[in-house]
Short mmCIF file of C-alpha atoms (C1' of nucleotides) in Angstrom, two decimals:
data_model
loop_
_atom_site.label_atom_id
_atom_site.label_comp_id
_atom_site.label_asym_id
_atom_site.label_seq_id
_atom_site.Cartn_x
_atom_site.Cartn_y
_atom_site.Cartn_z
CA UNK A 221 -43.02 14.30 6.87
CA UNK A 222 -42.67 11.09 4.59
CA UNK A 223 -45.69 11.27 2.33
CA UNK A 224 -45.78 7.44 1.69
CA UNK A 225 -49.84 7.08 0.42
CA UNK A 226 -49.37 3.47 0.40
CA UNK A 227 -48.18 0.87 2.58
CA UNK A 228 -44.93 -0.96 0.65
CA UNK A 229 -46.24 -4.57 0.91
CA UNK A 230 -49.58 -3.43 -0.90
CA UNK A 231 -50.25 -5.62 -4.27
CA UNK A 232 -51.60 -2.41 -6.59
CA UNK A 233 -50.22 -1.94 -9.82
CA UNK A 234 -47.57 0.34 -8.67
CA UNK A 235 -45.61 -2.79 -7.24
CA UNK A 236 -43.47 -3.21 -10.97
CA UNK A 237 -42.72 0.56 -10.20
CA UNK A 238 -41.29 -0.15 -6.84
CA UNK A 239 -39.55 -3.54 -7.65
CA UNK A 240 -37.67 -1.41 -10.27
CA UNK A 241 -36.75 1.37 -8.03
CA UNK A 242 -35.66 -1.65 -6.06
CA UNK A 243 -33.48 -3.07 -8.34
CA UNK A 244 -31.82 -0.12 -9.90
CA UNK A 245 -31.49 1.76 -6.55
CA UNK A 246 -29.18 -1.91 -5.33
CA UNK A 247 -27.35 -1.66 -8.75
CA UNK A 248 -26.22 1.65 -8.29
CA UNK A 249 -25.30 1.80 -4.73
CA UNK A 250 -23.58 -1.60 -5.21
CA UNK A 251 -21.79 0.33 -7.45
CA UNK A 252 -20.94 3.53 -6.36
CA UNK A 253 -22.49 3.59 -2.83
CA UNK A 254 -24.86 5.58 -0.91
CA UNK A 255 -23.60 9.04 -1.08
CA UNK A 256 -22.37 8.92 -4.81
CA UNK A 257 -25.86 7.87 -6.11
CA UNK A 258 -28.69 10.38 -6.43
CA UNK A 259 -32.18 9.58 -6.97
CA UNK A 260 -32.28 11.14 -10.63
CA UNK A 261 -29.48 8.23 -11.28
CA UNK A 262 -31.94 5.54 -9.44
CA UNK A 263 -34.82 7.27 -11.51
CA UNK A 264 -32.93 7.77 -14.57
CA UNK A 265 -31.95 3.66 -14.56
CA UNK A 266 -35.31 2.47 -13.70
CA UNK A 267 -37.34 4.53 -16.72
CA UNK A 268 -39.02 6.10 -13.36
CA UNK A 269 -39.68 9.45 -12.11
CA UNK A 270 -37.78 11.62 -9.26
CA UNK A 271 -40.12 11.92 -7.30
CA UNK A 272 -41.20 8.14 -7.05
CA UNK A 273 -38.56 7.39 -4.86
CA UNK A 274 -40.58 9.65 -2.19
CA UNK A 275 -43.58 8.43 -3.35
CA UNK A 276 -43.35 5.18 -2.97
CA UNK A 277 -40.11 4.63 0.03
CA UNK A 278 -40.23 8.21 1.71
CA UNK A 279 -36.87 9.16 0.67
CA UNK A 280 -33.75 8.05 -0.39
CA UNK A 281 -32.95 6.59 2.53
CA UNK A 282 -35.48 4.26 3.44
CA UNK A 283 -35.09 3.30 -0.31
CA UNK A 284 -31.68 2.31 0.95
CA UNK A 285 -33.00 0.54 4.03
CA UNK A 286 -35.72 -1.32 1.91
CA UNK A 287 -32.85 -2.49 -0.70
CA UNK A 288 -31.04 -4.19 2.39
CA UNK A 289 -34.07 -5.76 3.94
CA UNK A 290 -34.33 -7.83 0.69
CA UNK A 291 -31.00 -8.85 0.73
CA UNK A 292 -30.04 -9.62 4.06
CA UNK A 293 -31.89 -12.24 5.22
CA UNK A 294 -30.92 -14.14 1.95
CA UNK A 295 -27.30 -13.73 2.64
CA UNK A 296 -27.87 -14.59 5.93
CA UNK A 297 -29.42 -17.69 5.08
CA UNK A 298 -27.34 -19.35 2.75
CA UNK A 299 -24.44 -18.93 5.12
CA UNK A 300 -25.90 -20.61 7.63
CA UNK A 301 -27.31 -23.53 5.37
CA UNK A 302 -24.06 -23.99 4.34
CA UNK A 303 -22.16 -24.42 8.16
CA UNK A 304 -25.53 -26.57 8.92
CA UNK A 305 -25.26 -28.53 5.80
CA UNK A 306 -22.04 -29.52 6.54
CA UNK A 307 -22.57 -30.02 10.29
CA UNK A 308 -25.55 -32.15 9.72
CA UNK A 309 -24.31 -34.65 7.21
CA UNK A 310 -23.43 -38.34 8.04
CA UNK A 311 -20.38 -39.22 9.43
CA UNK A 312 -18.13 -36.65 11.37
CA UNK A 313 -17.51 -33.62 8.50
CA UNK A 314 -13.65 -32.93 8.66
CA UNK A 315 -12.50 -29.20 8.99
CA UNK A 316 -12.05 -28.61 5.65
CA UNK A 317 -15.53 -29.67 4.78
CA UNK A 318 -16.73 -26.62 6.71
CA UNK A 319 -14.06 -24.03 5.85
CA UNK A 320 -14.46 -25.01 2.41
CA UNK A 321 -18.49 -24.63 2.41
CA UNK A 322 -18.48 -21.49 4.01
CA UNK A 323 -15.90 -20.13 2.20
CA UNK A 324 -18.16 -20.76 -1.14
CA UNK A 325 -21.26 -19.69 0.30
CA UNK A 326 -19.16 -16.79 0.87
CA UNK A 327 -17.54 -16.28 -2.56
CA UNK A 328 -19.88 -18.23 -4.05
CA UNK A 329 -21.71 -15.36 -5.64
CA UNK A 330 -18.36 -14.05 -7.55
CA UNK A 331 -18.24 -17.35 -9.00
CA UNK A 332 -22.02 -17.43 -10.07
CA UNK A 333 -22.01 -13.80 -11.03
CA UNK A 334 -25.28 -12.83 -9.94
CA UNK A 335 -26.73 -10.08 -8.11
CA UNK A 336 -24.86 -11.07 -4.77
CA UNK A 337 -21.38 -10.11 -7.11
CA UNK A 338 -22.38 -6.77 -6.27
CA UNK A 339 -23.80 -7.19 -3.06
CA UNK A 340 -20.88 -8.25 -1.44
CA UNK A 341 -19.68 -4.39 -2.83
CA UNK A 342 -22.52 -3.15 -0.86
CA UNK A 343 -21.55 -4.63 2.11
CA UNK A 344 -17.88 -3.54 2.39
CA UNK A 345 -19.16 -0.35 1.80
CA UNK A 346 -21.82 -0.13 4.73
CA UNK A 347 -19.07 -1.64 6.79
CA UNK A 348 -16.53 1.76 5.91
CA UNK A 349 -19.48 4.29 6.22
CA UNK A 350 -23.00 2.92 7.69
CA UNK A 351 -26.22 4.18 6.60
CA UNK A 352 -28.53 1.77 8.10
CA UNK A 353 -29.91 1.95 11.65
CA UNK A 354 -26.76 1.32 14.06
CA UNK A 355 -25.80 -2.31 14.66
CA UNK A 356 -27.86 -3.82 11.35
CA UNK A 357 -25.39 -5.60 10.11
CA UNK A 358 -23.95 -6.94 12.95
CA UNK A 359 -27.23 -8.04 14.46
CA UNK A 360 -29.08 -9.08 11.64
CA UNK A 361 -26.08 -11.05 9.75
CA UNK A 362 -22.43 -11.00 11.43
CA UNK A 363 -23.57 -12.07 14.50
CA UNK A 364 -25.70 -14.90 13.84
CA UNK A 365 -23.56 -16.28 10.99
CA UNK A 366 -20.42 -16.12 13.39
CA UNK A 367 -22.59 -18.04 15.97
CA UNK A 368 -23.18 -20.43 13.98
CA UNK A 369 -19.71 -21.02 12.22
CA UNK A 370 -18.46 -20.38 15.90
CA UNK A 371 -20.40 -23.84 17.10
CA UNK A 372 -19.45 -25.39 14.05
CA UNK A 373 -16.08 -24.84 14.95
CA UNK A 374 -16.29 -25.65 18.85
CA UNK A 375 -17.61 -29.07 17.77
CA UNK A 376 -15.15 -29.85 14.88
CA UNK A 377 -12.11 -28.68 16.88
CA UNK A 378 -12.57 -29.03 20.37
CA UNK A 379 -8.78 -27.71 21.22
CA UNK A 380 -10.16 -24.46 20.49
CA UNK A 381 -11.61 -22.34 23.57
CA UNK A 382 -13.88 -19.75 23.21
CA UNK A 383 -11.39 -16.36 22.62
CA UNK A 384 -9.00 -19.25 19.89
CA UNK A 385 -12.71 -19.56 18.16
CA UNK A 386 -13.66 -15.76 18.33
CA UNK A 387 -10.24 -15.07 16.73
CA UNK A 388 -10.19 -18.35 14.28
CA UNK A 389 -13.26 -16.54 12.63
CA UNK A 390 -12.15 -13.39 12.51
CA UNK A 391 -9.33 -14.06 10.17
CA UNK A 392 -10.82 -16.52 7.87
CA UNK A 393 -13.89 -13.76 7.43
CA UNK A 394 -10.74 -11.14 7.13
CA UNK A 395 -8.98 -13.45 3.89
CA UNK A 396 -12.73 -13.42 2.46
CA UNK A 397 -13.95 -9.90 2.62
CA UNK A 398 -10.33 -8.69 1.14
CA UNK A 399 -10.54 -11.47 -1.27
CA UNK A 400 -13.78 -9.00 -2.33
CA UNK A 401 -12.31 -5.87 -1.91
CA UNK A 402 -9.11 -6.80 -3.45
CA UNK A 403 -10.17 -8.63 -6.43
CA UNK A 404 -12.26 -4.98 -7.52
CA UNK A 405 -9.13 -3.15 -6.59
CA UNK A 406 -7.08 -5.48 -8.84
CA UNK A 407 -9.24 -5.71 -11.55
CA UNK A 408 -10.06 -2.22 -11.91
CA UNK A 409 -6.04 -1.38 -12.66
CA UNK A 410 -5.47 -4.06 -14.88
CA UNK A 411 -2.96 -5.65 -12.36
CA UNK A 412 -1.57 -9.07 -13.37
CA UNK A 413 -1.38 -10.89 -10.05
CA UNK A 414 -2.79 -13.92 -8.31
CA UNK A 415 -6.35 -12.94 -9.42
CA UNK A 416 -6.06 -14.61 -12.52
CA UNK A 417 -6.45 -17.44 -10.66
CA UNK A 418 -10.38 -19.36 -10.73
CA UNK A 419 -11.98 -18.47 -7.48
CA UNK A 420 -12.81 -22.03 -7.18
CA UNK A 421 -8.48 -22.74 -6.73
CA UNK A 422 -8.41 -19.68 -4.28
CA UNK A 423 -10.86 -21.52 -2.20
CA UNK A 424 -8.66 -24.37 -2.19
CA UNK A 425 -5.95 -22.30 -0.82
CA UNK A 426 -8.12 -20.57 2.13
CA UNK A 427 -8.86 -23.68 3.13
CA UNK A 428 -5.73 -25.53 3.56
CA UNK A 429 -3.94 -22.39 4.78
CA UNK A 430 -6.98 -21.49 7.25
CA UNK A 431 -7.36 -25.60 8.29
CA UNK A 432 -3.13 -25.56 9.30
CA UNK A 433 -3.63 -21.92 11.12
CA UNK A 434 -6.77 -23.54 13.39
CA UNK A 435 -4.77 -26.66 14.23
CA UNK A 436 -1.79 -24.71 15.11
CA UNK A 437 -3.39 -24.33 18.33
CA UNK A 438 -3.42 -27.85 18.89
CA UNK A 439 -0.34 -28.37 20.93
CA UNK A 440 -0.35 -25.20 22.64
CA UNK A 441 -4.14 -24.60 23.88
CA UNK A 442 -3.33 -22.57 27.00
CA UNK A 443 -4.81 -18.90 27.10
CA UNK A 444 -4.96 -16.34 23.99
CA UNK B 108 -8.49 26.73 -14.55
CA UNK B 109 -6.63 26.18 -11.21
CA UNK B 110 -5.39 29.53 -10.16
CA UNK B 111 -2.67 28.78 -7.90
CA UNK B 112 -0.90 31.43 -7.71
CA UNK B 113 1.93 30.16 -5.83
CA UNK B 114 4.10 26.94 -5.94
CA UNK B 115 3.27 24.28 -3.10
CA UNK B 116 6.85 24.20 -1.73
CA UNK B 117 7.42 27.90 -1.56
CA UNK B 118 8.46 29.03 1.66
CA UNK B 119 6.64 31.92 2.14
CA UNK B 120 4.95 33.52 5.49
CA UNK B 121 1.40 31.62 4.24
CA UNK B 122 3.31 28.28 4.56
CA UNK B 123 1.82 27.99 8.28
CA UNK B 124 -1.84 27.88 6.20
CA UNK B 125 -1.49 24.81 3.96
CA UNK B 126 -0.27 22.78 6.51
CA UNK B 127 -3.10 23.21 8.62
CA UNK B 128 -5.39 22.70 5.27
CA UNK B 129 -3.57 19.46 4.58
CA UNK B 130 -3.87 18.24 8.55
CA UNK B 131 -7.48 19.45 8.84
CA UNK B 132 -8.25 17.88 5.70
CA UNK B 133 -6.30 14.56 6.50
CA UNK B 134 -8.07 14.16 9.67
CA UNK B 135 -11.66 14.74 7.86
CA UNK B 136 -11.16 12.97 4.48
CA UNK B 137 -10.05 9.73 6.98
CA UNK B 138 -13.22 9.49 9.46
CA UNK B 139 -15.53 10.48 6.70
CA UNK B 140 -14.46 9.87 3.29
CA UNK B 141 -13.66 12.11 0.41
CA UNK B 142 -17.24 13.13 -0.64
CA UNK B 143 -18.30 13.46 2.84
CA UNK B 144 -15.93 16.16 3.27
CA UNK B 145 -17.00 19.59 2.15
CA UNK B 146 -14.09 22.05 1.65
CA UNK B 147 -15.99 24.37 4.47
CA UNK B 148 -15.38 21.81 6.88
CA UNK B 149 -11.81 21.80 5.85
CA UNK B 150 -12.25 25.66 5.88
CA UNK B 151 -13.76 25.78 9.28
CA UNK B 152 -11.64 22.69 11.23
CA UNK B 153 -8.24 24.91 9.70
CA UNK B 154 -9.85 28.27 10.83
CA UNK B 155 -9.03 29.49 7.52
CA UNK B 156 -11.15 31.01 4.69
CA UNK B 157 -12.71 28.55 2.38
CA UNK B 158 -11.17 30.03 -1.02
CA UNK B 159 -8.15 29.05 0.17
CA UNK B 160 -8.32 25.31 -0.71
CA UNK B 161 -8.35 26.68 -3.69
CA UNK B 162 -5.67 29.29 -4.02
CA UNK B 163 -2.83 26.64 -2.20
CA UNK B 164 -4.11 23.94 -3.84
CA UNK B 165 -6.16 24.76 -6.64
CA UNK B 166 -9.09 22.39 -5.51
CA UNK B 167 -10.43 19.71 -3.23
CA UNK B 168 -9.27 16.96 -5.11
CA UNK B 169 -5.73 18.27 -5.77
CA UNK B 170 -5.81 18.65 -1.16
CA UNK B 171 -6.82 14.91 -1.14
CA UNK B 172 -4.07 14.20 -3.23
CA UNK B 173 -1.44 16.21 -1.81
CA UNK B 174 -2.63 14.47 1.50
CA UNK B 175 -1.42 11.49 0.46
CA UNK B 176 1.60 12.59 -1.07
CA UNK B 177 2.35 13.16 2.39
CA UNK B 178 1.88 9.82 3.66
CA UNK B 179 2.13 7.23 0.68
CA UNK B 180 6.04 7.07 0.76
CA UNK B 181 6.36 7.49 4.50
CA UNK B 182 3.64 4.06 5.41
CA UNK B 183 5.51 2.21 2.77
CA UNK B 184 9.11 2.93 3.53
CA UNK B 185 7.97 1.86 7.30
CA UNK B 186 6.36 -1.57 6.03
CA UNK B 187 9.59 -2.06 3.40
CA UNK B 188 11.71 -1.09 6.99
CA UNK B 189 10.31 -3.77 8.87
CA UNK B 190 10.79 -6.16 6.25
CA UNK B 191 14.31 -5.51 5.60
CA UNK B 192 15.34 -5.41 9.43
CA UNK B 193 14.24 -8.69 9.61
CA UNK B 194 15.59 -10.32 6.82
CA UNK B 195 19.06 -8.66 7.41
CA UNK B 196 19.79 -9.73 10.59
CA UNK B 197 22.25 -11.81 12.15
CA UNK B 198 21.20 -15.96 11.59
CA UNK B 199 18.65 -17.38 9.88
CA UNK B 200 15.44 -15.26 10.69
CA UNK B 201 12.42 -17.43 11.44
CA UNK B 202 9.50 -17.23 9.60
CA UNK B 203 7.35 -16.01 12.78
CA UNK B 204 9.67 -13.23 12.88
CA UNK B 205 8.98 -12.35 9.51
CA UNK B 206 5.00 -12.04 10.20
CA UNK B 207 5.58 -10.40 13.47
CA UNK B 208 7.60 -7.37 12.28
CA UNK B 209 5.34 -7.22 9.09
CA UNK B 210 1.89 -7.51 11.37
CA UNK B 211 3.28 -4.57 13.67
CA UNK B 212 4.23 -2.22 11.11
CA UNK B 213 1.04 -2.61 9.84
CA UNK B 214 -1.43 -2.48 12.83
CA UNK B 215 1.32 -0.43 14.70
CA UNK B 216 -0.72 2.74 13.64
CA UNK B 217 -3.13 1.28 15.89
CA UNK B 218 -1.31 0.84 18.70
CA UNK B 219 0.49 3.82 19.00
CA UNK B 220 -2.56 5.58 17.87
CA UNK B 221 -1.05 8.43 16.37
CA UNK B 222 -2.35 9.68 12.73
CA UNK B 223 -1.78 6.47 10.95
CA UNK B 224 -4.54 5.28 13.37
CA UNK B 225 -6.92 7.21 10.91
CA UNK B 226 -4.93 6.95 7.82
CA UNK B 227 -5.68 3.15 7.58
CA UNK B 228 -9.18 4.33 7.53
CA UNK B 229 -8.45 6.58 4.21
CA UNK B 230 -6.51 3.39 2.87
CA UNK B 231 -9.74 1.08 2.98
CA UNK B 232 -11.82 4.28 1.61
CA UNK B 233 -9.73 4.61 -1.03
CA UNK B 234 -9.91 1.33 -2.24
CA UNK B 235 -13.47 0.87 -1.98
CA UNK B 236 -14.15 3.85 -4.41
CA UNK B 237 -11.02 5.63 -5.39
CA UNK B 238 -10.51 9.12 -6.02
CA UNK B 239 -6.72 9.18 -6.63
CA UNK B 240 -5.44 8.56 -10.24
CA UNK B 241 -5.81 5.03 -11.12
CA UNK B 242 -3.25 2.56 -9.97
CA UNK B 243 -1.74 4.91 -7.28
CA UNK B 244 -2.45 2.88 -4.34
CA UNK B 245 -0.97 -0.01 -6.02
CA UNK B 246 2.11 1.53 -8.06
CA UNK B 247 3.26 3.43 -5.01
CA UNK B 248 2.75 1.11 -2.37
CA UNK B 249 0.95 -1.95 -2.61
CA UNK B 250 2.94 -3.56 -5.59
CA UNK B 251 6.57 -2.06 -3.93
CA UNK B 252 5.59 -3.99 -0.22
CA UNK B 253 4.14 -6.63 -2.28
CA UNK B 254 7.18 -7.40 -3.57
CA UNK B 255 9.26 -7.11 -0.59
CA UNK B 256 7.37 -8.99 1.34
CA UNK B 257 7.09 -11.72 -1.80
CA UNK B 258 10.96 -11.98 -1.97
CA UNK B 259 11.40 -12.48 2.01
CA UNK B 260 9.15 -15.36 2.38
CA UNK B 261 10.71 -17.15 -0.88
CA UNK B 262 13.60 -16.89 0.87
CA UNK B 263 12.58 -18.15 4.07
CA UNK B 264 10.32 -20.72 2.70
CA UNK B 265 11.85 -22.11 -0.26
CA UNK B 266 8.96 -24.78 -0.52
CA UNK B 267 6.44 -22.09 -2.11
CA UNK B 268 6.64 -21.80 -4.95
CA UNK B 269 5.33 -18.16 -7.23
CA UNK B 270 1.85 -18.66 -7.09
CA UNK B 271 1.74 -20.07 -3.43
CA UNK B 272 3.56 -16.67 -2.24
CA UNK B 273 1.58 -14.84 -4.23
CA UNK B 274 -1.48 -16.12 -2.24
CA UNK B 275 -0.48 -16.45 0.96
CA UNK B 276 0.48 -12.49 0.75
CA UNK B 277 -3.43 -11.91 -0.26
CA UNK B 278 -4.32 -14.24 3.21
CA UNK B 279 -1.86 -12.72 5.52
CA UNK B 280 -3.09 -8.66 4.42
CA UNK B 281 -6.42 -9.59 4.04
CA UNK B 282 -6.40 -10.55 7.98
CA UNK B 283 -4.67 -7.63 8.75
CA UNK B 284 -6.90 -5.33 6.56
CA UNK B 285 -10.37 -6.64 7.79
CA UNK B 286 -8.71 -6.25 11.26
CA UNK B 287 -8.98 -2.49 11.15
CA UNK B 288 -12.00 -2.09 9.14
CA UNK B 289 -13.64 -4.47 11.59
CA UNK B 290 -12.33 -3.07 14.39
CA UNK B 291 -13.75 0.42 13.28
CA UNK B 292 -17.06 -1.40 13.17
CA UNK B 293 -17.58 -3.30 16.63
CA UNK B 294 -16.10 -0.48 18.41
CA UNK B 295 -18.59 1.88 16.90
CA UNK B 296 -21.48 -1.00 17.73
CA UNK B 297 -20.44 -1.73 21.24
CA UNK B 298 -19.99 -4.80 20.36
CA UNK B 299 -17.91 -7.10 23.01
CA UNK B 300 -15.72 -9.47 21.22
CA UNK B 301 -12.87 -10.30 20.54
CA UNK B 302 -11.80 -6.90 19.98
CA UNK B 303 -11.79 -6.32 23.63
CA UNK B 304 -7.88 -7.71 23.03
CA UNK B 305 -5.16 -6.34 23.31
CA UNK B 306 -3.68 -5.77 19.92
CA UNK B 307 -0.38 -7.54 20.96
CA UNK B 308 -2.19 -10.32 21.25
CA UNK B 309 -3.74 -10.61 17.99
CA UNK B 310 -1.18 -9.99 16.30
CA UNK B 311 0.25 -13.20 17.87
CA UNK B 312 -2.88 -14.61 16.86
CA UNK B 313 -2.24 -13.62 13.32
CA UNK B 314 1.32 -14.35 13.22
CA UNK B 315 0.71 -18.27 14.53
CA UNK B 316 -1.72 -18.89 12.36
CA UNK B 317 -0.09 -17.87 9.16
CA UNK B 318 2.93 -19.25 9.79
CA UNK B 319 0.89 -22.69 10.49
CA UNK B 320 -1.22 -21.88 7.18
CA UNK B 321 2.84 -21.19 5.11
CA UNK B 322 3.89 -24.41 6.54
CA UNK B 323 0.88 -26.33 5.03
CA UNK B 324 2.35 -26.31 1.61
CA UNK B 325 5.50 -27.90 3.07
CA UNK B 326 4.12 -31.21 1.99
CA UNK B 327 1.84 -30.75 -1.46
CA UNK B 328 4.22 -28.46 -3.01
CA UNK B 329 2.73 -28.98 -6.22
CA UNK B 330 0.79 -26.74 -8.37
CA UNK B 331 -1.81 -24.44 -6.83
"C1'" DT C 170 5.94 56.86 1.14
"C1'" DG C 171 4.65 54.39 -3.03
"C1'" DA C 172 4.54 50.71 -6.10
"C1'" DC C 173 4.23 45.90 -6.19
"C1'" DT C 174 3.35 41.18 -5.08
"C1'" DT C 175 1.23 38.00 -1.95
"C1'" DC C 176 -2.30 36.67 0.88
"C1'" DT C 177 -7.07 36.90 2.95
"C1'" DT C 178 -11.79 37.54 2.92
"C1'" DA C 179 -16.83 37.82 2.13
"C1'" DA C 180 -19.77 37.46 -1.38
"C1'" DA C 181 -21.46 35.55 -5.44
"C1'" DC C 182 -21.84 31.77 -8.82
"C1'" DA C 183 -23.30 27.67 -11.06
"C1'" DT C 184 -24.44 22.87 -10.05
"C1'" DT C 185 -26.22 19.29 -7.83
"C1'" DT C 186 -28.62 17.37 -4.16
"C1'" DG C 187 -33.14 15.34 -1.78
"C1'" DT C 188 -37.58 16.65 -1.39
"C1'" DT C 189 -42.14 18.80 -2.13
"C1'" DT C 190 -45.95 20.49 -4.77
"C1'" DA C 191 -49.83 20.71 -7.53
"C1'" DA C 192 -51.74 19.46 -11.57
"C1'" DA C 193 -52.51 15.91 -14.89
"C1'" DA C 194 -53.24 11.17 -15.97
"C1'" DT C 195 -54.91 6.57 -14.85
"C1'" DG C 196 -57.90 2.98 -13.31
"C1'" DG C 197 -61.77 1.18 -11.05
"C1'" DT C 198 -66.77 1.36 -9.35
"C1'" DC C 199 -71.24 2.91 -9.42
"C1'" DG D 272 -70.18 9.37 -17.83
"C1'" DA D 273 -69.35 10.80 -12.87
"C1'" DC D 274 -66.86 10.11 -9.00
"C1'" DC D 275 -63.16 8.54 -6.45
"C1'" DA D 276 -58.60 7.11 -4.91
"C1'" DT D 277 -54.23 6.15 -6.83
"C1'" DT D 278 -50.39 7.05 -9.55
"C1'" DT D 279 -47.44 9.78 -12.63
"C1'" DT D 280 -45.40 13.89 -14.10
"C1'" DA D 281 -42.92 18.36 -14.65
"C1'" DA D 282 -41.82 22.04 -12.13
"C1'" DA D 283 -40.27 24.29 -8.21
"C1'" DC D 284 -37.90 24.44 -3.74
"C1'" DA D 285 -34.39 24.84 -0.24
"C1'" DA D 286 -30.08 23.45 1.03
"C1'" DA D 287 -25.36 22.22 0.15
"C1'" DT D 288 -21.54 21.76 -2.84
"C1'" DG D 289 -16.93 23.22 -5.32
"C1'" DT D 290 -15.32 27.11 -7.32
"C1'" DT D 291 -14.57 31.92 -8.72
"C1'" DT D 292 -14.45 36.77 -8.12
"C1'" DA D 293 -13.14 41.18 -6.75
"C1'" DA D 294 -11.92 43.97 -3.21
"C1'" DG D 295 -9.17 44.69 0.61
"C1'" DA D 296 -5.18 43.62 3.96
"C1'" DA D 297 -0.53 42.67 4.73
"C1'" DG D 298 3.94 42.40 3.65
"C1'" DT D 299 8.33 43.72 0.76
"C1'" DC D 300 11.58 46.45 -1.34
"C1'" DA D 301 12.90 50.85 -3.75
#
DNA sequence: TGACTTCTTAAACATTTGTTTAAAATGGTC
DNA sequence: GACCATTTTAAACAAATGTTTAAGAAGTCA
């Protein structure tokens, strides 16, 4: 059905071609999602034509697919860099140290203001209404990266047992993602609040308010 | 350009049709989004004819809107409720009861799974890519709780000072946010976790580790 | 009944969508 | 240049979308 004439890894000359169908296609459904961008927008913003997208991916959707494959691992990665940074360094890393480097390796593209700044869009979006292959995003990056930070966490506070851990995570990932969705929501109406604030003093905050919520369980460690 | 012919609140025999236009269309627009809802499906789910979207309402987006009309008021007065029975009754109210009511009315939807179950979804839609006028979702319900919810913790935790409430009311709804949108996720991925709880019990989760996370600024209550 | 408004319906309409087609252009190799 | 595969292009295609139309049904009141 998919009349793709050449395999997507091949070096011909068509690779600029696909690397901007690439880039515009993650643009624009960072932007407005999967459903609200058409392939005359993605060949429109690129300079290429309509029916390139089919050409070269198969259709829109694997276009889609192929966008995420770049991206994923990356993310991936530098998440887990950051909990193993922190886990492997000299002397025994305090709490904080590791709530504070996920947290940036988290936000940390908001503050740089590349690529990942829209992204992260990308991903709250996939997580409302999926279009990749069931489970992607929880097997390819959630789960891993909440292994990890989950070990991370076993070893730093000990108190915790395994459901306190499962739970811990949840809600520090929960204060980053809305940090995300919020700060678009926010900034989109104008709305003088506490996003005026640097990013760099929010992560301050997540971090002393998530450090006090894990050793809360301290004194009472019994079940969930 | 709209022809409707007839005002919404009229009370006449075709009364029984745009309710079951708004409920068919409540139930669709919240498991699949605005755009992913045709006005046949609409049509079809309220076994009535697809011009009449039109003729009640004078178009789709004018139904989406008039769904939330619906709603808006009624989810905030019940978060604004739950704030104010708490903070008006007899002694001093702890600050754990203050989370707990506030956590409930919030993820109550979910427990008594009636239609607020699927509102919620249409909440996280709409912030992601909006299709009300600009600022709605804030003006009419996120500043008003906001606010509420700003002037009860001030009260019961006189250490924080603007900015700190400010920010711990982004912490404690982004947990509470990211717990239904990732709920919606792992349930759909089969994912055991710790979603497998009861929500009772996270919400005690939720409600111990803020209050730890509120108390943390007991001792640096300096600036931010 | 007859005139009138209100509602319902199927059909048509104009756009937009993702995709396909077939021809033209391009680039490389002999 | 001739031949070939590869790429690019404009056009066409089928399906779906929100909306409008015009005719008919149903109800209301004299």
């Amino acid at each position: 059905m998919a009349s793709v004439h050449q395999d997507i890894r091949g070096d011909s000359n068509g690779r600029g071609v696909q690397d901007r169908l690439i880039e515009a296609a993650e643009d624009l459904f960072c932007r407005r999602g999967f459903n609200e961008t058409s392939v005359r927008d993605i060949a429109a913003a690129s300079g290429c034509n309509v029916a390139s997208v089919n050409y070269y991916f198969g259709g829109k959707e694997n276009l889609y697919i192929e966008v995420w494959r770049r991206r994923l691992a990356q993310v991936k990665d530098t998440r887990l860099t950051s909990i193993e940074k922190v886990m492997s360094a000299g002397g025994s890393p305090r709490l904080e140290d590791l709530l504070r480097s996920y947290a940036i390796s988290f936000l940390g593209p908001l503050i740089e203001g590349d690529w990942q700044c829209r992204f992260i869009n990308l991903m709250a979006r996939e997580m409302m209404d999926p279009h990749l292959p069931r489970g992607t995003l929880l097997n390819e990056m959630a789960t891993p990266v909440m292994s990890a930070l989950g070990a991370a966490l076993r070893e730093l506070c000990p108190w915790l047992d395994e459901t306190n851990v499962q739970v811990v995570i949840l809600l520090i990932v929960g204060q980053l993602v809305y940090m995300v969705c919020a700060k678009e929501m926010f900034d989109e109406s104008g709305y003088p609040g506490a996003f005026r604030m640097k990013i760099e003093d929010l992560v301050d905050h997540i971090v002393r308010f998530s450090a006090a919520g894990i050793r809360a369980y301290v004194t009472e460690n019994g079940n969930a």
